[in-house]
């Protein structure tokens, strides 16, 4: 067969009903086999390479982003079928606002359209019980996009099995800054005021409760106390008491209120866990797997706090619109192999693999 017609024949063959049926069954078989082993609970994706894919295929940049959203739908189904509980995707960086205005506006409209489709046709999320959370700086988004985001979150909030975190717009520096601010606010809030156990008001109240009428006791205290020097007796008025004299007319409750102490949380108790509880991802399991496509080997200010000593990091050369089970499968197999090796060795490991 001529080389001119072979690509067309291959495309026709792969999209024929029998071939699609076989491929679908093979995918289900592979996913079922993977789910029998250990599965990461939390996976993060840097969806990189949409613009490069558009340039390589000579299509509009916004079309490349559109294909990237379609790739996300494929990846979500694979993750949820395997048993992943939380998927976090880097959809839009705060730094992306520095791109040309037409591209930023196009991305905002694309996000709005895709979220609206998610609301209208949410079978995928409902099938796996996944709720949507949008993490980032909301005040940077247009009102119409915020409205769609709120509807998407509200529509899926009843789902409790899985979570889809969409970081939009987001940077780790902004997240960490927000966590520090909220921690400062928490530790600057006074606790419930309470009096000291040995305050003067408590002692007075205790004496009066035991003696019944406190006036007799106070009189006896005054009579038994030595008289003041004559030089001082002329200057002092009988209505003024010294610091050791209890006034029978004073209210114990008033004295106790005066002795209340304002208490703040102890700043020495702030730990890394405290900040973790103030991150956007608070309540999510630790990050097990970090994947970035397009061959770029950097974090780009994404999930810097969540990456820890046991997070496994993979930089893949494929572009995000190309990402599919056949790219994800080797990553999951390698992750499972490392987990089993770690269980055998009993030592945590962290490696960076370029695929």
Short mmCIF file of C-alpha atoms in Angstrom, two decimals:
data_model
loop_
_atom_site.label_atom_id
_atom_site.label_comp_id
_atom_site.label_asym_id
_atom_site.label_seq_id
_atom_site.Cartn_x
_atom_site.Cartn_y
_atom_site.Cartn_z
CA UNK A 1 0.00 0.00 0.00
CA UNK A 2 1.28 3.43 -0.88
CA UNK A 3 2.66 5.53 1.96
CA UNK A 4 0.29 8.28 0.84
CA UNK A 5 -2.80 6.29 1.78
CA UNK A 6 -1.49 4.37 4.77
CA UNK A 7 -2.15 7.12 7.38
CA UNK A 8 -5.73 7.51 6.17
CA UNK A 9 -6.27 3.77 6.25
CA UNK A 10 -4.86 3.52 9.77
CA UNK A 11 -7.08 6.37 10.95
CA UNK A 12 -10.13 4.73 9.40
CA UNK A 13 -9.25 1.39 10.95
CA UNK A 14 -8.70 2.79 14.45
CA UNK A 15 -12.03 4.63 14.37
CA UNK A 16 -14.04 1.74 13.00
CA UNK A 17 -16.66 0.29 15.40
CA UNK A 18 -14.86 -3.07 15.90
CA UNK A 19 -11.55 -1.35 16.67
CA UNK A 20 -13.17 1.12 19.07
CA UNK A 21 -14.92 -1.75 20.86
CA UNK A 22 -11.66 -3.68 21.26
CA UNK A 23 -9.77 -0.60 22.47
CA UNK A 24 -12.50 0.25 24.97
CA UNK A 25 -12.48 -3.27 26.41
CA UNK A 26 -8.70 -3.24 26.58
CA UNK A 27 -8.76 0.05 28.47
CA UNK A 28 -11.27 -1.31 30.96
CA UNK A 29 -9.15 -4.42 31.43
CA UNK A 30 -6.00 -2.40 32.07
CA UNK A 31 -7.74 -0.03 34.49
CA UNK A 32 -9.26 -2.97 36.34
CA UNK A 33 -5.84 -4.56 36.67
CA UNK A 34 -4.31 -1.34 37.99
CA UNK A 35 -7.04 -0.92 40.59
CA UNK A 36 -6.05 -4.25 42.16
CA UNK A 37 -2.80 -2.72 43.41
CA UNK A 38 -2.07 0.37 45.52
CA UNK A 39 -3.56 3.53 44.05
CA UNK A 40 -2.52 7.12 44.83
CA UNK A 41 -5.20 8.98 46.74
CA UNK A 42 -4.20 12.45 45.52
CA UNK A 43 -2.83 13.22 42.05
CA UNK A 44 -1.90 16.67 40.72
CA UNK A 45 -1.49 17.61 37.06
CA UNK A 46 0.22 20.57 35.42
CA UNK A 47 -1.68 20.64 32.13
CA UNK A 48 1.13 22.08 30.05
CA UNK A 49 1.58 22.11 26.28
CA UNK A 50 -1.75 23.34 24.91
CA UNK A 51 -0.25 26.28 23.04
CA UNK A 52 2.65 24.23 21.70
CA UNK A 53 0.22 21.58 20.50
CA UNK A 54 -1.76 24.26 18.68
CA UNK A 55 1.38 25.60 17.00
CA UNK A 56 2.52 22.12 15.99
CA UNK A 57 -0.85 21.34 14.42
CA UNK A 58 -1.32 24.83 12.94
CA UNK A 59 -4.56 25.55 14.76
CA UNK A 60 -5.71 28.48 16.87
CA UNK A 61 -4.32 28.73 20.39
CA UNK A 62 -7.78 28.69 21.93
CA UNK A 63 -8.49 25.44 20.06
CA UNK A 64 -5.43 23.93 21.71
CA UNK A 65 -6.85 24.88 25.11
CA UNK A 66 -10.19 23.38 24.07
CA UNK A 67 -8.49 20.06 23.30
CA UNK A 68 -6.75 20.33 26.65
CA UNK A 69 -10.12 20.39 28.43
CA UNK A 70 -11.14 17.29 26.50
CA UNK A 71 -7.97 15.58 27.68
CA UNK A 72 -8.90 16.52 31.25
CA UNK A 73 -12.23 14.71 30.89
CA UNK A 74 -10.40 11.56 29.75
CA UNK A 75 -7.92 11.75 32.60
CA UNK A 76 -10.62 12.28 35.22
CA UNK A 77 -12.46 9.17 34.14
CA UNK A 78 -9.25 7.14 34.27
CA UNK A 79 -8.37 8.45 37.74
CA UNK A 80 -11.80 7.91 39.24
CA UNK A 81 -12.11 4.44 37.71
CA UNK A 82 -8.76 3.48 39.22
CA UNK A 83 -9.82 4.73 42.65
CA UNK A 84 -8.06 8.10 42.95
CA UNK A 85 -9.97 10.23 45.47
CA UNK A 86 -8.63 13.73 44.76
CA UNK A 87 -7.47 15.18 41.44
CA UNK A 88 -5.95 18.67 41.46
CA UNK A 89 -5.29 20.42 38.14
CA UNK A 90 -3.43 23.63 37.40
CA UNK A 91 -5.88 25.33 35.06
CA UNK A 92 -4.74 28.96 35.16
CA UNK A 93 -1.82 30.67 36.85
CA UNK A 94 -2.00 34.19 38.20
CA UNK A 95 1.06 34.84 36.04
CA UNK A 96 -1.04 34.03 32.96
CA UNK A 97 -2.72 37.42 33.28
CA UNK A 98 0.50 38.75 31.74
CA UNK A 99 -0.36 37.02 28.46
CA UNK A 100 -2.02 38.91 25.59
CA UNK A 101 -5.47 40.17 26.50
CA UNK A 102 -7.20 38.28 23.71
CA UNK A 103 -5.76 34.99 24.98
CA UNK A 104 -6.72 35.72 28.60
CA UNK A 105 -10.25 36.67 27.54
CA UNK A 106 -10.46 33.52 25.44
CA UNK A 107 -9.36 31.35 28.36
CA UNK A 108 -11.92 32.97 30.64
CA UNK A 109 -14.70 32.36 28.15
CA UNK A 110 -13.51 28.80 27.58
CA UNK A 111 -13.52 28.12 31.31
CA UNK A 112 -17.00 29.60 31.53
CA UNK A 113 -18.28 27.41 28.69
CA UNK A 114 -16.71 24.23 30.06
CA UNK A 115 -18.03 24.84 33.56
CA UNK A 116 -21.50 25.46 32.14
CA UNK A 117 -21.24 22.17 30.25
CA UNK A 118 -20.18 20.54 33.48
CA UNK A 119 -23.33 21.86 35.14
CA UNK A 120 -25.63 20.77 32.32
CA UNK A 121 -24.00 17.41 31.63
CA UNK A 122 -22.43 16.34 34.89
CA UNK A 123 -22.81 12.61 34.34
CA UNK A 124 -19.10 11.95 34.76
CA UNK A 125 -18.86 13.66 38.14
CA UNK A 126 -22.16 12.26 39.39
CA UNK A 127 -21.20 8.77 38.25
CA UNK A 128 -18.13 8.78 40.48
CA UNK A 129 -19.51 11.07 43.19
CA UNK A 130 -17.02 13.86 42.52
CA UNK A 131 -17.49 17.41 43.77
CA UNK A 132 -15.87 20.46 42.18
CA UNK A 133 -13.81 22.97 44.12
CA UNK A 134 -12.21 26.01 42.50
CA UNK A 135 -9.08 27.10 44.38
CA UNK A 136 -7.39 30.43 43.89
CA UNK A 137 -7.75 34.19 44.01
CA UNK A 138 -11.44 34.75 43.32
CA UNK A 139 -11.13 38.53 43.35
CA UNK A 140 -9.12 38.39 40.10
CA UNK A 141 -11.93 36.74 38.12
CA UNK A 142 -14.69 38.51 36.16
CA UNK A 143 -18.15 38.45 37.77
CA UNK A 144 -19.70 36.30 35.02
CA UNK A 145 -17.02 33.63 35.48
CA UNK A 146 -17.46 33.74 39.26
CA UNK A 147 -21.18 33.18 38.84
CA UNK A 148 -20.60 30.03 36.78
CA UNK A 149 -17.97 28.80 39.24
CA UNK A 150 -20.37 29.17 42.16
CA UNK A 151 -23.06 27.27 40.28
CA UNK A 152 -20.66 24.46 39.41
CA UNK A 153 -19.56 24.15 43.03
CA UNK A 154 -23.14 24.28 44.30
CA UNK A 155 -24.37 21.73 41.75
CA UNK A 156 -21.78 19.11 42.75
CA UNK A 157 -21.53 19.77 46.48
CA UNK A 158 -23.75 16.76 47.25
CA UNK A 159 -21.07 14.42 45.85
CA UNK A 160 -18.86 13.08 48.64
CA UNK A 161 -16.79 10.25 47.12
CA UNK A 162 -14.18 12.17 45.11
CA UNK A 163 -12.94 15.73 44.61
CA UNK A 164 -11.84 17.72 41.58
CA UNK A 165 -9.73 20.73 42.58
CA UNK A 166 -9.44 23.29 39.79
CA UNK A 167 -6.71 25.81 40.59
CA UNK A 168 -7.93 28.93 38.81
CA UNK A 169 -6.26 31.45 39.10
CA UNK A 170 -3.58 30.13 41.41
CA UNK A 171 0.03 30.22 42.52
CA UNK A 172 1.58 28.51 45.52
CA UNK A 173 2.94 31.82 46.78
CA UNK A 174 -0.56 33.27 46.86
CA UNK A 175 -1.87 30.16 48.62
CA UNK A 176 0.87 30.19 51.26
CA UNK A 177 0.39 33.93 51.80
CA UNK A 178 -3.34 33.39 52.29
CA UNK A 179 -2.67 30.58 54.77
CA UNK A 180 -0.30 32.75 56.80
CA UNK A 181 -2.81 35.62 56.88
CA UNK A 182 -5.64 33.38 58.07
CA UNK A 183 -3.36 31.84 60.70
CA UNK A 184 -2.43 35.30 61.98
CA UNK A 185 -6.11 36.22 62.13
CA UNK A 186 -6.89 33.07 64.08
CA UNK A 187 -4.11 33.63 66.60
CA UNK A 188 -5.00 37.31 66.96
CA UNK A 189 -8.53 36.48 68.11
CA UNK A 190 -8.98 36.52 71.87
CA UNK A 191 -10.11 33.41 73.61
CA UNK A 192 -12.92 33.44 76.18
CA UNK A 193 -11.81 35.69 79.07
CA UNK A 194 -11.47 34.00 82.42
CA UNK A 195 -10.32 35.07 85.86
CA UNK A 196 -7.27 33.79 87.65
CA UNK A 197 -7.93 31.11 90.32
CA UNK A 198 -6.38 33.21 93.11
CA UNK A 199 -7.77 36.65 92.30
CA UNK A 200 -8.83 38.95 95.14
CA UNK A 201 -12.47 38.76 94.06
CA UNK A 202 -12.51 34.96 94.28
CA UNK A 203 -10.94 35.03 97.76
CA UNK A 204 -13.47 37.64 98.92
CA UNK A 205 -16.39 35.68 97.52
CA UNK A 206 -15.14 32.49 99.19
CA UNK A 207 -14.80 34.16 102.60
CA UNK A 208 -18.24 35.75 102.40
CA UNK A 209 -19.87 32.49 101.37
CA UNK A 210 -18.40 30.68 104.39
CA UNK A 211 -19.06 33.38 106.98
CA UNK A 212 -22.59 34.23 105.92
CA UNK A 213 -22.81 37.95 106.58
CA UNK A 214 -19.41 39.32 105.68
CA UNK A 215 -19.87 42.54 107.66
CA UNK A 216 -19.13 40.86 111.02
CA UNK A 217 -15.95 39.31 109.72
CA UNK A 218 -14.81 42.53 108.13
CA UNK A 219 -15.49 44.36 111.41
CA UNK A 220 -13.46 41.80 113.31
CA UNK A 221 -10.65 42.19 110.82
CA UNK A 222 -10.66 45.94 111.34
CA UNK A 223 -10.81 45.63 115.16
CA UNK A 224 -8.02 43.09 115.31
CA UNK A 225 -5.75 45.00 112.99
CA UNK A 226 -3.25 47.32 114.71
CA UNK A 227 -4.15 50.99 114.70
CA UNK A 228 -2.33 53.11 112.18
CA UNK A 229 0.21 55.66 113.33
CA UNK A 230 -1.26 58.93 114.62
CA UNK A 231 0.48 60.88 111.93
CA UNK A 232 -1.41 58.91 109.29
CA UNK A 233 -4.80 58.65 111.07
CA UNK A 234 -5.44 62.35 110.79
CA UNK A 235 -4.76 62.35 107.06
CA UNK A 236 -6.77 59.27 106.08
CA UNK A 237 -10.50 59.29 105.70
CA UNK A 238 -12.49 56.32 107.06
CA UNK A 239 -14.07 55.67 103.61
CA UNK A 240 -10.69 54.92 101.99
CA UNK A 241 -9.40 51.38 102.45
CA UNK A 242 -5.89 50.12 102.10
CA UNK A 243 -4.91 47.42 99.65
CA UNK A 244 -5.34 44.77 102.36
CA UNK A 245 -8.77 45.91 103.51
CA UNK A 246 -11.88 44.33 101.99
CA UNK A 247 -14.82 46.63 101.37
CA UNK A 248 -18.14 45.09 102.38
CA UNK A 249 -20.05 47.28 99.93
CA UNK A 250 -18.05 46.17 96.89
CA UNK A 251 -19.63 43.61 94.56
CA UNK A 252 -17.69 40.34 94.17
CA UNK A 253 -18.96 40.02 90.59
CA UNK A 254 -17.65 43.48 89.75
CA UNK A 255 -14.30 42.70 91.30
CA UNK A 256 -14.13 39.43 89.36
CA UNK A 257 -14.98 41.20 86.11
CA UNK A 258 -12.17 43.65 86.79
CA UNK A 259 -9.74 40.79 87.23
CA UNK A 260 -10.58 39.10 83.91
CA UNK A 261 -7.55 38.47 81.73
CA UNK A 262 -7.55 38.62 77.92
CA UNK A 263 -6.08 35.40 76.55
CA UNK A 264 -4.70 34.85 73.04
CA UNK A 265 -3.78 31.49 71.48
CA UNK A 266 -0.19 30.56 72.12
CA UNK A 267 1.84 31.31 68.99
CA UNK A 268 4.34 28.65 70.05
CA UNK A 269 1.76 26.03 69.11
CA UNK A 270 1.85 27.01 65.41
CA UNK A 271 3.28 24.12 63.38
CA UNK A 272 3.48 23.07 59.76
CA UNK A 273 0.22 21.22 60.32
CA UNK A 274 -1.39 24.50 61.38
CA UNK A 275 -0.52 26.09 58.04
CA UNK A 276 -1.60 22.95 56.18
CA UNK A 277 -5.03 23.31 57.75
CA UNK A 278 -5.26 26.83 56.30
CA UNK A 279 -4.25 25.90 52.75
CA UNK A 280 -6.76 25.74 49.92
CA UNK A 281 -6.41 21.94 49.96
CA UNK A 282 -7.15 21.60 53.69
CA UNK A 283 -8.83 18.28 54.36
CA UNK A 284 -7.45 16.58 51.25
CA UNK A 285 -5.11 13.59 51.57
CA UNK A 286 -1.37 14.22 51.12
CA UNK A 287 -0.15 14.61 47.55
CA UNK A 288 1.04 11.23 46.26
CA UNK A 289 1.71 11.90 42.59
CA UNK A 290 2.74 15.06 40.71
CA UNK A 291 2.65 14.92 36.89
CA UNK A 292 3.65 17.60 34.41
CA UNK A 293 3.43 17.23 30.65
CA UNK A 294 5.31 18.99 27.79
CA UNK A 295 8.79 17.96 28.96
CA UNK A 296 9.30 21.06 31.12
CA UNK A 297 10.95 20.09 34.41
CA UNK A 298 9.81 22.68 36.92
CA UNK A 299 6.93 23.18 39.33
CA UNK A 300 5.93 26.64 38.05
CA UNK A 301 4.72 27.73 41.49
CA UNK A 302 2.20 24.88 41.80
CA UNK A 303 1.56 22.75 44.90
CA UNK A 304 4.88 23.74 46.48
CA UNK A 305 3.54 23.31 50.02
CA UNK A 306 1.73 20.04 49.28
CA UNK A 307 4.77 18.29 47.76
CA UNK A 308 6.53 16.35 50.51
CA UNK A 309 9.22 13.71 50.88
CA UNK A 310 6.95 10.91 49.64
CA UNK A 311 5.45 12.74 46.66
CA UNK A 312 6.56 11.05 43.45
CA UNK A 313 7.21 13.45 40.58
CA UNK A 314 7.02 12.65 36.87
CA UNK A 315 7.88 14.96 33.98
CA UNK A 316 6.46 13.62 30.72
CA UNK A 317 7.46 14.71 27.22
CA UNK A 318 3.99 14.41 25.70
CA UNK A 319 1.84 17.53 25.37
CA UNK A 320 -1.29 17.76 27.50
CA UNK A 321 -3.88 17.37 24.67
CA UNK A 322 -2.12 14.10 23.79
CA UNK A 323 -2.21 12.75 27.35
CA UNK A 324 -4.22 9.54 27.64
CA UNK A 325 -4.27 6.18 29.36
CA UNK A 326 -1.26 5.05 27.34
CA UNK A 327 0.81 7.86 28.90
CA UNK A 328 -0.74 7.53 32.35
CA UNK A 329 -0.44 3.74 32.54
CA UNK A 330 3.39 3.60 32.78
CA UNK A 331 3.32 6.30 35.46
CA UNK A 332 0.85 4.38 37.61
CA UNK A 333 2.74 1.12 37.13
CA UNK A 334 5.99 2.80 38.18
CA UNK A 335 4.27 4.42 41.17
CA UNK A 336 2.94 1.04 42.29
CA UNK A 337 6.37 -0.53 41.87
CA UNK A 338 7.96 2.14 44.04
CA UNK A 339 5.26 1.75 46.68
CA UNK A 340 5.85 -1.98 46.89
CA UNK A 341 9.60 -1.43 47.01
CA UNK A 342 9.15 1.10 49.80
CA UNK A 343 7.03 -1.37 51.75
CA UNK A 344 9.75 -3.98 51.37
CA UNK A 345 12.53 -1.62 52.37
CA UNK A 346 10.55 0.19 55.04
CA UNK A 347 12.11 3.49 53.97
CA UNK A 348 10.38 6.48 52.32
CA UNK A 349 11.77 7.37 48.93
CA UNK A 350 11.40 10.21 46.50
CA UNK A 351 12.56 10.06 42.92
CA UNK A 352 12.15 12.21 39.86
CA UNK A 353 11.55 10.31 36.65
CA UNK A 354 11.59 11.69 33.15
CA UNK A 355 9.48 9.66 30.77
#
